[in-house]
Each structure stands twice: as structure tokens, then as C-alpha cells.
mmCIF file of C-alpha atoms in Angstrom:
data_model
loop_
_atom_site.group_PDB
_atom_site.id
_atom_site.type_symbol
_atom_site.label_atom_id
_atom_site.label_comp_id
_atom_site.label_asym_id
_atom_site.label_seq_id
_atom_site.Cartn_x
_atom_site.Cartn_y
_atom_site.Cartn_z
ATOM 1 C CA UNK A 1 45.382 -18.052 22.927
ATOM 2 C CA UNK A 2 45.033 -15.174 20.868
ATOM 3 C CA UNK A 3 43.226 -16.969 17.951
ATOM 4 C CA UNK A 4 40.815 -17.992 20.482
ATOM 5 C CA UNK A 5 40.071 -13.990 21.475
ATOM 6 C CA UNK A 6 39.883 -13.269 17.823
ATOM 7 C CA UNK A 7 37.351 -16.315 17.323
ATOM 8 C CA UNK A 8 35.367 -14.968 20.790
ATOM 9 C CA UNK A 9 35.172 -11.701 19.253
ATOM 10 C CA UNK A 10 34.377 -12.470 16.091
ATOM 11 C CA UNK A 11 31.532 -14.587 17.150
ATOM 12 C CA UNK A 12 30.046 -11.813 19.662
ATOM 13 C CA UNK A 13 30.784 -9.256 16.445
ATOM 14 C CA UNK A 14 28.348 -11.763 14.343
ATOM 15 C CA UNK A 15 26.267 -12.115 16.833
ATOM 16 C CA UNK A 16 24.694 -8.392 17.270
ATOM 17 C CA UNK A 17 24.812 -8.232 13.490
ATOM 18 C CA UNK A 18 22.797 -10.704 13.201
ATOM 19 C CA UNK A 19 20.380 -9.153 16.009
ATOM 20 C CA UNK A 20 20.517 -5.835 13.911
ATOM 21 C CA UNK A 21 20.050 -7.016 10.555
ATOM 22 C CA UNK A 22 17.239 -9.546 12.175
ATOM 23 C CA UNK A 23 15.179 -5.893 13.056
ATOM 24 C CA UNK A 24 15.486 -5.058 9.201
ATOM 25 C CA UNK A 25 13.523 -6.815 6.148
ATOM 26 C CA UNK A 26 13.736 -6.909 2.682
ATOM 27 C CA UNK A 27 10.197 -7.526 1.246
ATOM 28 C CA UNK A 28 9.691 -10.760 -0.360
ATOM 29 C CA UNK A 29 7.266 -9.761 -3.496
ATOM 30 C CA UNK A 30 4.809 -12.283 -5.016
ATOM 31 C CA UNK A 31 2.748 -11.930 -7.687
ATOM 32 C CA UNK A 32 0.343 -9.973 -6.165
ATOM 33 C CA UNK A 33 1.151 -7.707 -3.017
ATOM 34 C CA UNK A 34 -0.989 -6.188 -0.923
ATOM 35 C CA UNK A 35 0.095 -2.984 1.280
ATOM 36 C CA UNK A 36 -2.446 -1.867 3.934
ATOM 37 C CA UNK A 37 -2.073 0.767 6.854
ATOM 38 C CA UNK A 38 -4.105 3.544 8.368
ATOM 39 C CA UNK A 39 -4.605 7.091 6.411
ATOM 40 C CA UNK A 40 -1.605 8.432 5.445
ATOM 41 C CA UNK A 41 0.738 5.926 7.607
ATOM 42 C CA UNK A 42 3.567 5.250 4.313
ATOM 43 C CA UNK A 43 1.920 2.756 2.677
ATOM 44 C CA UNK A 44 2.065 4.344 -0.494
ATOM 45 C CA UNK A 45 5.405 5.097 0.489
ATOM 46 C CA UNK A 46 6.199 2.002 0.606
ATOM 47 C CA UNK A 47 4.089 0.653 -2.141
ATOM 48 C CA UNK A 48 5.659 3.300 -4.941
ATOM 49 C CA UNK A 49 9.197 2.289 -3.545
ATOM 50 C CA UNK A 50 8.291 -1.351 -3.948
ATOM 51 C CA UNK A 51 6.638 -1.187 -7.707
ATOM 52 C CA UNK A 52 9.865 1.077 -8.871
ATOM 53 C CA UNK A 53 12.748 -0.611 -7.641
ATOM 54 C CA UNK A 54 11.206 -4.018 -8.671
ATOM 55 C CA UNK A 55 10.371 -2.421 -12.244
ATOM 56 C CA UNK A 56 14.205 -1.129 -12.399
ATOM 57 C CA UNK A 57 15.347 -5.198 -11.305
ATOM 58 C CA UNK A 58 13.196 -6.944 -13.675
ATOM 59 C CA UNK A 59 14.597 -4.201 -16.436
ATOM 60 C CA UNK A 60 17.776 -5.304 -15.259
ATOM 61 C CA UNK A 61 17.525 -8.960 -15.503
ATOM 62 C CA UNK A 62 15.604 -8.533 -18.376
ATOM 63 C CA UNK A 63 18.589 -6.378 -20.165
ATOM 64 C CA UNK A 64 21.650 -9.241 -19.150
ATOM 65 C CA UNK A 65 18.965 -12.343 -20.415
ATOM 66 C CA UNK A 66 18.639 -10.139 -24.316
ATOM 67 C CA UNK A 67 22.315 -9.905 -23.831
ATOM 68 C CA UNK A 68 22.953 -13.814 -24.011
ATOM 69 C CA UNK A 69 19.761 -14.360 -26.360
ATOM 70 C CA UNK A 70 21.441 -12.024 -28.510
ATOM 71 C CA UNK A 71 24.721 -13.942 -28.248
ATOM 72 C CA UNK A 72 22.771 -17.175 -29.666
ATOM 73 C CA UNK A 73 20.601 -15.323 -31.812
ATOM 74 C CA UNK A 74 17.135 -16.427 -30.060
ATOM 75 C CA UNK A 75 14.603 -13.733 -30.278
ATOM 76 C CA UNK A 76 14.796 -10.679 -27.811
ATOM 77 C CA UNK A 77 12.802 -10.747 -24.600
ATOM 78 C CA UNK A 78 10.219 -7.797 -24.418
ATOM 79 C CA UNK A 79 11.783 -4.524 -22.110
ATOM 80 C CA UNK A 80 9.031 -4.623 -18.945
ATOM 81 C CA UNK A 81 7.245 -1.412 -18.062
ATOM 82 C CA UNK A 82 5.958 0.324 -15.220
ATOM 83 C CA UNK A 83 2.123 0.591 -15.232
ATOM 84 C CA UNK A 84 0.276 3.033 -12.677
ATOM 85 C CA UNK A 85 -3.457 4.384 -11.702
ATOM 86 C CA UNK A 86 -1.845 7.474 -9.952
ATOM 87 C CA UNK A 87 0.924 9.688 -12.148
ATOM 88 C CA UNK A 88 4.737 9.133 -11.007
ATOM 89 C CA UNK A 89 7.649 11.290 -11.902
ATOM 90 C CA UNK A 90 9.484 8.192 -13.863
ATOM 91 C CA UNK A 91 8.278 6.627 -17.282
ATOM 92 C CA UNK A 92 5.174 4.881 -16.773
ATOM 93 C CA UNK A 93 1.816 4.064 -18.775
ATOM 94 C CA UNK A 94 -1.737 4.823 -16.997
ATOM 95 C CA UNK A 95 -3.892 2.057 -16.317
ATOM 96 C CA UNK A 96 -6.983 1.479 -17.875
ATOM 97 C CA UNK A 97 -10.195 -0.700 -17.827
ATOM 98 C CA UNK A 98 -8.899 -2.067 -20.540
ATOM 99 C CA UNK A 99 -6.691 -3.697 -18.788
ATOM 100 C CA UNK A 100 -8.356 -4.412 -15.660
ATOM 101 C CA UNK A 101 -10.718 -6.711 -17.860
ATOM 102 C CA UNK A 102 -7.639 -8.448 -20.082
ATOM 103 C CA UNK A 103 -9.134 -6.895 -23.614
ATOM 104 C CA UNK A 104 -4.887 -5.978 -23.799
ATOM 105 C CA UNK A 105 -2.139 -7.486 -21.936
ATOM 106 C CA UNK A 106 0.448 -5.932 -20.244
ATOM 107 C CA UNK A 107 4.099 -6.906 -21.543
ATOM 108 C CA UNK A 108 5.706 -9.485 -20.107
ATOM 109 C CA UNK A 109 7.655 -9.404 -16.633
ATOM 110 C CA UNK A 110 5.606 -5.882 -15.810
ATOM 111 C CA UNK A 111 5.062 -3.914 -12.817
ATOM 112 C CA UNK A 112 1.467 -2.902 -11.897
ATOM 113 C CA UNK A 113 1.015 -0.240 -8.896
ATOM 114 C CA UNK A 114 -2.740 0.166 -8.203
ATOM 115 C CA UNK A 115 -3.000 3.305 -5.416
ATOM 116 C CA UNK A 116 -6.397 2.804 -3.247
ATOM 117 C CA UNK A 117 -7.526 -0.170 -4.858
ATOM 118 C CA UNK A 118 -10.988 -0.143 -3.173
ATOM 119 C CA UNK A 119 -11.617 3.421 -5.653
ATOM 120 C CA UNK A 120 -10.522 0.604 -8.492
ATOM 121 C CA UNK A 121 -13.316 -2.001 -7.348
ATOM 122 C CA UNK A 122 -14.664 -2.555 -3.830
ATOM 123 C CA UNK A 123 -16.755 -4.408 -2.080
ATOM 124 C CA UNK A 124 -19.964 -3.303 -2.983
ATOM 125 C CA UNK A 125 -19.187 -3.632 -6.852
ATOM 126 C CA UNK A 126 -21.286 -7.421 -6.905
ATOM 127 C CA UNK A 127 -24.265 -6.774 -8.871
ATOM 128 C CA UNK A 128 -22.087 -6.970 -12.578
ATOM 129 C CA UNK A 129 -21.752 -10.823 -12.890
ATOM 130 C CA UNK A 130 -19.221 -10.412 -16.096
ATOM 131 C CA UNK A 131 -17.523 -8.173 -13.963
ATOM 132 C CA UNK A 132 -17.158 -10.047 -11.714
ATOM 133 C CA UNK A 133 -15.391 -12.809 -13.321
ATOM 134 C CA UNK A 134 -13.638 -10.774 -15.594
ATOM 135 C CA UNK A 135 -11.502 -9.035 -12.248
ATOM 136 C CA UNK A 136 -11.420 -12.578 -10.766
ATOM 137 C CA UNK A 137 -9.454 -13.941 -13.706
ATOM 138 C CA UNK A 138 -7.675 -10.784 -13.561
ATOM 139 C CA UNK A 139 -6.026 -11.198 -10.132
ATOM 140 C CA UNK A 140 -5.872 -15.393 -10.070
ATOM 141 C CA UNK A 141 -4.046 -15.461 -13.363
ATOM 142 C CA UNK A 142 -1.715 -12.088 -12.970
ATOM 143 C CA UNK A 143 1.494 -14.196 -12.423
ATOM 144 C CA UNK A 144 0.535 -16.385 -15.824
ATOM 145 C CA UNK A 145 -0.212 -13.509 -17.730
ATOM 146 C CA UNK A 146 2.351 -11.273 -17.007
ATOM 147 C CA UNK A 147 5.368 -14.253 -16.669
ATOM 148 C CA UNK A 148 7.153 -12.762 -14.268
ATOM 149 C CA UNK A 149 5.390 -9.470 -13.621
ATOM 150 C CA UNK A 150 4.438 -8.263 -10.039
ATOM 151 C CA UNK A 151 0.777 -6.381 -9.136
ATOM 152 C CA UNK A 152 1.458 -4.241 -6.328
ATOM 153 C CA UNK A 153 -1.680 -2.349 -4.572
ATOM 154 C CA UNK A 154 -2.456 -0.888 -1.451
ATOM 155 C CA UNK A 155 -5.614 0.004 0.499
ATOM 156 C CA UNK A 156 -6.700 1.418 3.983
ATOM 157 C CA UNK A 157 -8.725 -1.898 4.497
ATOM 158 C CA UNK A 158 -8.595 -4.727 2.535
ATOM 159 C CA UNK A 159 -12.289 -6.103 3.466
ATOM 160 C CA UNK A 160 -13.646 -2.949 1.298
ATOM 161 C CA UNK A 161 -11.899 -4.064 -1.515
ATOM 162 C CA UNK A 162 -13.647 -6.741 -4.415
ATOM 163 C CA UNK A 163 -13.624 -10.011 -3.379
ATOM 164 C CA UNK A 164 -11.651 -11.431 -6.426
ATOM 165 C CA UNK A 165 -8.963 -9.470 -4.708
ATOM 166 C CA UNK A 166 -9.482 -11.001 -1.556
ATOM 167 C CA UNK A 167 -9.727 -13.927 -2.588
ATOM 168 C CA UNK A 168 -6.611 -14.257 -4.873
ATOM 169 C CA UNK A 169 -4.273 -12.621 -1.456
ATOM 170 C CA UNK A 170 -2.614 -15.046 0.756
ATOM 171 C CA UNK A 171 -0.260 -12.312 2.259
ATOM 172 C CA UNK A 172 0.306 -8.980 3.118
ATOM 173 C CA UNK A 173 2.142 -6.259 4.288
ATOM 174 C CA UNK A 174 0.753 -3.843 7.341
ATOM 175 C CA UNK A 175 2.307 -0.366 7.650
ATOM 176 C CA UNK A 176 2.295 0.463 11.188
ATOM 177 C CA UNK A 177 4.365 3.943 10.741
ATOM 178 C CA UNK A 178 6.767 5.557 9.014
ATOM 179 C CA UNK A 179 10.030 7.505 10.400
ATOM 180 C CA UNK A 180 10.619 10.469 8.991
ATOM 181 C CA UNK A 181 13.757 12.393 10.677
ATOM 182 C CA UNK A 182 16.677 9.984 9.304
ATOM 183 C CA UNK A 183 18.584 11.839 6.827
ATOM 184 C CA UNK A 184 18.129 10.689 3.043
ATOM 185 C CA UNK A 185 16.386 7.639 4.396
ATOM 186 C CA UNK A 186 12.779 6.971 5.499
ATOM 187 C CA UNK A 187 12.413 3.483 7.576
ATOM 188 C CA UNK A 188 8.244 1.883 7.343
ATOM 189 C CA UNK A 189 7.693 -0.446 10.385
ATOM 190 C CA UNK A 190 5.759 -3.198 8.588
ATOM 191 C CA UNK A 191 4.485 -6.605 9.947
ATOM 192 C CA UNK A 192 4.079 -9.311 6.617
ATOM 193 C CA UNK A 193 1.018 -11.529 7.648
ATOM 194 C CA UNK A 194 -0.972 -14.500 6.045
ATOM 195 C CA UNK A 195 -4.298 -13.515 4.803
ATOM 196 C CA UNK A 196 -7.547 -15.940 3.958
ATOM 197 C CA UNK A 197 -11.047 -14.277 3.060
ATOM 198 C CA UNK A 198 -12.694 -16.532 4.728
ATOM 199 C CA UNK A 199 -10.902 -16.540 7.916
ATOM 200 C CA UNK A 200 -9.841 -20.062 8.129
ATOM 201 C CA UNK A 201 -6.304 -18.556 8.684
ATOM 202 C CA UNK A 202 -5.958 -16.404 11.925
ATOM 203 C CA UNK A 203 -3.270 -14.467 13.328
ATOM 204 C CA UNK A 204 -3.284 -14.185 17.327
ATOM 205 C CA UNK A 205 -1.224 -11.682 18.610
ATOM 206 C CA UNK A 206 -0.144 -12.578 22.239
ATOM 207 C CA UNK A 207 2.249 -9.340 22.011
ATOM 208 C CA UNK A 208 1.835 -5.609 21.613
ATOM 209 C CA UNK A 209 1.597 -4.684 17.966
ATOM 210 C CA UNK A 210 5.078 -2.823 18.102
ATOM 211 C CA UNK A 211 6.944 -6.145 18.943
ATOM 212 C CA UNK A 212 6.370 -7.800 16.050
ATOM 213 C CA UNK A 213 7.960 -4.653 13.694
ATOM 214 C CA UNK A 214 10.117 -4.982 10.871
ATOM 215 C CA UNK A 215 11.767 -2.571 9.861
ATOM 216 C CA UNK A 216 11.713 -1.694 6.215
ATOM 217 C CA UNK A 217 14.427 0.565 4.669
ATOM 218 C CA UNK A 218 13.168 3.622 2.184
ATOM 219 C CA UNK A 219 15.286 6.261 -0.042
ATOM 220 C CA UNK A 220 13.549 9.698 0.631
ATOM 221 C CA UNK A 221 13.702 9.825 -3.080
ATOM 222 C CA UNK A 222 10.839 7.649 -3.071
ATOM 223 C CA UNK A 223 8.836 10.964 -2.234
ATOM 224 C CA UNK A 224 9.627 13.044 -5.726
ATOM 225 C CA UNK A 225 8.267 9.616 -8.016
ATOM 226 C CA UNK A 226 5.073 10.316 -6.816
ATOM 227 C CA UNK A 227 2.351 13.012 -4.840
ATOM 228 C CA UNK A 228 0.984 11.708 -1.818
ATOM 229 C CA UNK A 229 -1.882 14.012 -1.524
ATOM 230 C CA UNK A 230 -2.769 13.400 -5.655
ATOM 231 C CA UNK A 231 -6.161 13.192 -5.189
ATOM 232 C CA UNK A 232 -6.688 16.299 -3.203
ATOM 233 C CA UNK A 233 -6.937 17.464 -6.626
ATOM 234 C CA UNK A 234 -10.859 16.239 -6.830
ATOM 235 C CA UNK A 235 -11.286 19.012 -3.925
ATOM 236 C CA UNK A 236 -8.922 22.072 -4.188
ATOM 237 C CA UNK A 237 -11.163 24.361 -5.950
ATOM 238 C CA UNK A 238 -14.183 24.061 -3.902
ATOM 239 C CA UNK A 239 -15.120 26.259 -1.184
ATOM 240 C CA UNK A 240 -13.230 26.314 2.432
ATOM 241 C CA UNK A 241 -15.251 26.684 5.255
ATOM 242 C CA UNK A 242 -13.827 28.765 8.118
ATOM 243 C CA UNK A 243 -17.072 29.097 10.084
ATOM 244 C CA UNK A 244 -15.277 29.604 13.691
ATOM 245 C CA UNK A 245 -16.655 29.208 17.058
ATOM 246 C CA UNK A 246 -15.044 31.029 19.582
ATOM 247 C CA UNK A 247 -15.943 29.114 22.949
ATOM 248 C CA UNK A 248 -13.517 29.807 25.792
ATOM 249 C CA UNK A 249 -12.798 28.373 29.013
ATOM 250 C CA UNK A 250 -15.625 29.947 30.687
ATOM 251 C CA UNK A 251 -18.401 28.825 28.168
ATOM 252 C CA UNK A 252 -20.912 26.868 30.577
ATOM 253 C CA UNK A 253 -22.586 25.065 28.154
ATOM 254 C CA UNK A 254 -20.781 22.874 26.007
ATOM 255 C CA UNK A 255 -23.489 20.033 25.371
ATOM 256 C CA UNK A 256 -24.256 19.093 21.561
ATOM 257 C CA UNK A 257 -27.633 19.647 20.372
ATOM 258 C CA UNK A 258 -26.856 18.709 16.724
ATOM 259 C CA UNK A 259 -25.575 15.010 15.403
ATOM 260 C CA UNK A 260 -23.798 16.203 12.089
ATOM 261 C CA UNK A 261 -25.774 12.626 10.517
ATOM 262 C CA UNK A 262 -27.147 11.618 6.782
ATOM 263 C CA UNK A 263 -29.927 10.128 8.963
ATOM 264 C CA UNK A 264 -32.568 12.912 9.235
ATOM 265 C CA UNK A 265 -34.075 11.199 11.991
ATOM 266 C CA UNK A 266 -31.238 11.763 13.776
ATOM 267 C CA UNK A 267 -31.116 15.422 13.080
ATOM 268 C CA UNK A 268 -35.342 16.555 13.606
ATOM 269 C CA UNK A 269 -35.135 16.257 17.682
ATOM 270 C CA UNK A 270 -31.566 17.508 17.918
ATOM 271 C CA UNK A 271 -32.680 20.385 15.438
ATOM 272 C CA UNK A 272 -35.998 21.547 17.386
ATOM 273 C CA UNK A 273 -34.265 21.364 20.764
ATOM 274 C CA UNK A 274 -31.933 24.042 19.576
ATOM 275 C CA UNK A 275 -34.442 25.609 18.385
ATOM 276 C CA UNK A 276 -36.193 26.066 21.648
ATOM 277 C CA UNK A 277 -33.020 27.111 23.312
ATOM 278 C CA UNK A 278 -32.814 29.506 20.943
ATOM 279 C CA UNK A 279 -35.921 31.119 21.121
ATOM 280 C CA UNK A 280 -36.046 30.818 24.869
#
């Protein structure tokens, strides 16, 4: 009788570790990943956290394979590296065009991190028929040339990015949000989804967005390999408006007269009816 309460408990123990470990996920990587979120939701978060524990695995494997090759005196595997478009606080090498259009290789078993890829190439970038081809061949033949290396990019929206991109995905990951209070760990609530270009696959959500959550789990040291706010540099120096308009609670009229627009039609009969008012 009392194996059988052991067994029972057992079972219901198993049971709601299963349900708990069923809420986490471990990211299966490809070739080519593709992280995508709102602004500033974790997906670089997640990306940087993805490219650099990958990078430190395939160094890994790559160390214990030279070990035996060494053994039986076959020749040494090459050590993989960590390539990057954005600076991280680990050993990496910057990304150039170079690259992007295969004039040099990157060694074998590499991990790529490409931060807003739609700055890199998006979908605009159609006119340069060489180009063209050239990042094309670039994303459909990653996994040959790199044997064994992983490209790992995120974007606010993959439909701005270049179509040989979108057209090389099958997958990706969606960063809903991150949660930031957990001590020494972050956890990203990420939904993995199939992906077509042209639209022949299609995802139907009969559920709220939240339901279908995994949860994804992140060491807060993920933070010092890398600045989130990097590019801000293109913008600290300039000027900071503080033009402030003190309206209250009894301010009557709080109608717009102005569209802030890069379409000056839209701005010539906003403009003059201020104008009046002003004068008036």
C-alpha cells in the first residue's frame, strides 16, 4: 500500500513539473533566426543572449571535436567567432559589407548577430539588381557557408526588411514583453511562429495573444554584453527642445490648429487658421 502512495505521489509530483517546465522554452536556433517585437520590448535582449551563449556552445563543441582530431592527428577544426553590427562587451569582430556580399567568409561554425536588420537592408533597397542577388545568396546559403554557423537578427517588423530576408525565414520568434523585477534573471514572453512571404502560411489566433506565451529564461548579465540605447549615439549632441506649454485644467480651448505633417498641404489651412485666431 505504501508503494502505491509513493507511485500516486510521484506521478502528481511529475505531473505539475511537467505543467511548469511546459510554460518555459528553450529556443530551438536554425540557421537563420529572426527576433521581432515592438520598440524596446527585449528583443535585443533576447537576441544578444541568443548569439552569445550559442557562440560560447559551438566554441565548446568545437574545442572537445580538436581534442579527438588531435588524438588522430587530422587537421584542427577552425575556433568559431562572434560577429556583430552593434559593439558588445565580449570578443567580437564588426560586420562589414564585405561580408554581407560574400567577397570574405566568415569562419566556419560562426555566430552572426545583425541588430535592426531593416538599417542593414530594407524593403525599399530593390532598385540594385547585383544587390539584390548578392544578399539573396547571402541569407539562402548562410547554413552552407558557415557549416554549422547560426545568423541571428532582429527587427521591429519584418515586412520592412529586404525581401531575400523574407524570403529565406520560415520561423520566428515574437517578443511580447520582458520581466524585469526577478533577481539576476530576466524572463522574455516569446511566441515561435511559422513565417512565409507570401502568406500561403497563416497563423489564426482563436486566443488572446498572452495565452499562447512561452516563457524564455534570461541572465541579467545579458545587459553588460551590450547597450540597448547604442544608437542614441547618432542624436546625443544635438539640440533638446524644451519648448513647454503650460495649459491647465481651465484652458477652454484645447482644439489643434496645426497637423505636425511633411505634407505641406496639410499644414497651409491649419497654419492660416491660427493665424486668424491670432490676429483676431
Amino acid at each position: 500500500m505504501i508503494y502505491l502512495i509513493y507511485a500516486v505521489l510521484i506521478c502528481i509530483i511529475l505531473f505539475f513539473v511537467f505543467k511548469f517546465l511546459n510554460k518555459f522554452k528553450v529556443p530551438k536556433l536554425n540557421s537563420l533566426v529572426m527576433v521581432t517585437g515592438g520598440v524596446k520590448c527585449g528583443k535585443s535582449t533576447l537576441s544578444v543572449h541568443m548569439a552569445i551563449s550559442t557562440y560560447k556552445s559551438n566554441c565548446r563543441k568545437t574545442k572537445i571535436k580538436n581534442f579527438f582530431r588531435k588524438l588522430f592527428k587530422k587537421p584542427l577544426l577552425e575556433m568559431p567567432l562572434l560577429y556583430s553590427n552593434v559593439p558588445l562587451a565580449i570578443k567580437y569582430v564588426p560586420i562589414t559589407r564585405d561580408m554581407l556580399l560574400r567577397k570574405v567568409r566568415f569562419v566556419y561554425g560562426s555566430v552572426v548577430y545583425i541588430q535592426e536588420a531593416s538599417l542593414m537592408a530594407d524593403s525599399q533597397l530593390i532598385k540594385d539588381k547585383e544587390l539584390n542577388n548578392q544578399l539573396l545568396l547571402f541569407f539562402k546559403l548562410f547554413g552552407h557557408e558557415s557549416k554549422g554557423g547560426t545568423c541571428i537578427l532582429d527587427t521591429q517588423c519584418i515586412s520592412d526588411v529586404h525581401y531575400s530576408l523574407k524570403r529565406s525565414l520560415s520561423e520566428y520568434f515574437y517578443v511580447h514583453h520582458l520581466v524585469k523585477w526577478i533577481p539576476f534573471f530576466l524572463v522574455a514572453y516569446v511566441v515561435e511562429d511559422r513565417y512565409s512571404d507570401d502568406g500561403t502560411i497563416i497563423t489564426t489566433e482563436t486566443k488572446d495573444t498572452e495565452d499562447n506565451l512561452k516563457r524564455v529564461i534570461i541572465p541579467k548579465r545579458t545587459w553588460k554584453y551590450f547597450d540597448c540605447y547604442s544608437y542614441s549615439v547618432l542624436t546625443d549632441d544635438l539640440k533638446v527642445n524644451t519648448n513647454i506649454v503650460n495649459n491647465n485644467l481651465q484652458t477652454k480651448d484645447l482644439k489643434a490648429y496645426k497637423i505636425v505633417s511633411f505634407r505641406d498641404e496639410f499644414n497651409v489651412e491649419k497654419e492660416r487658421i491660427v493665424n486668424e485666431k491670432e490676429n483676431n
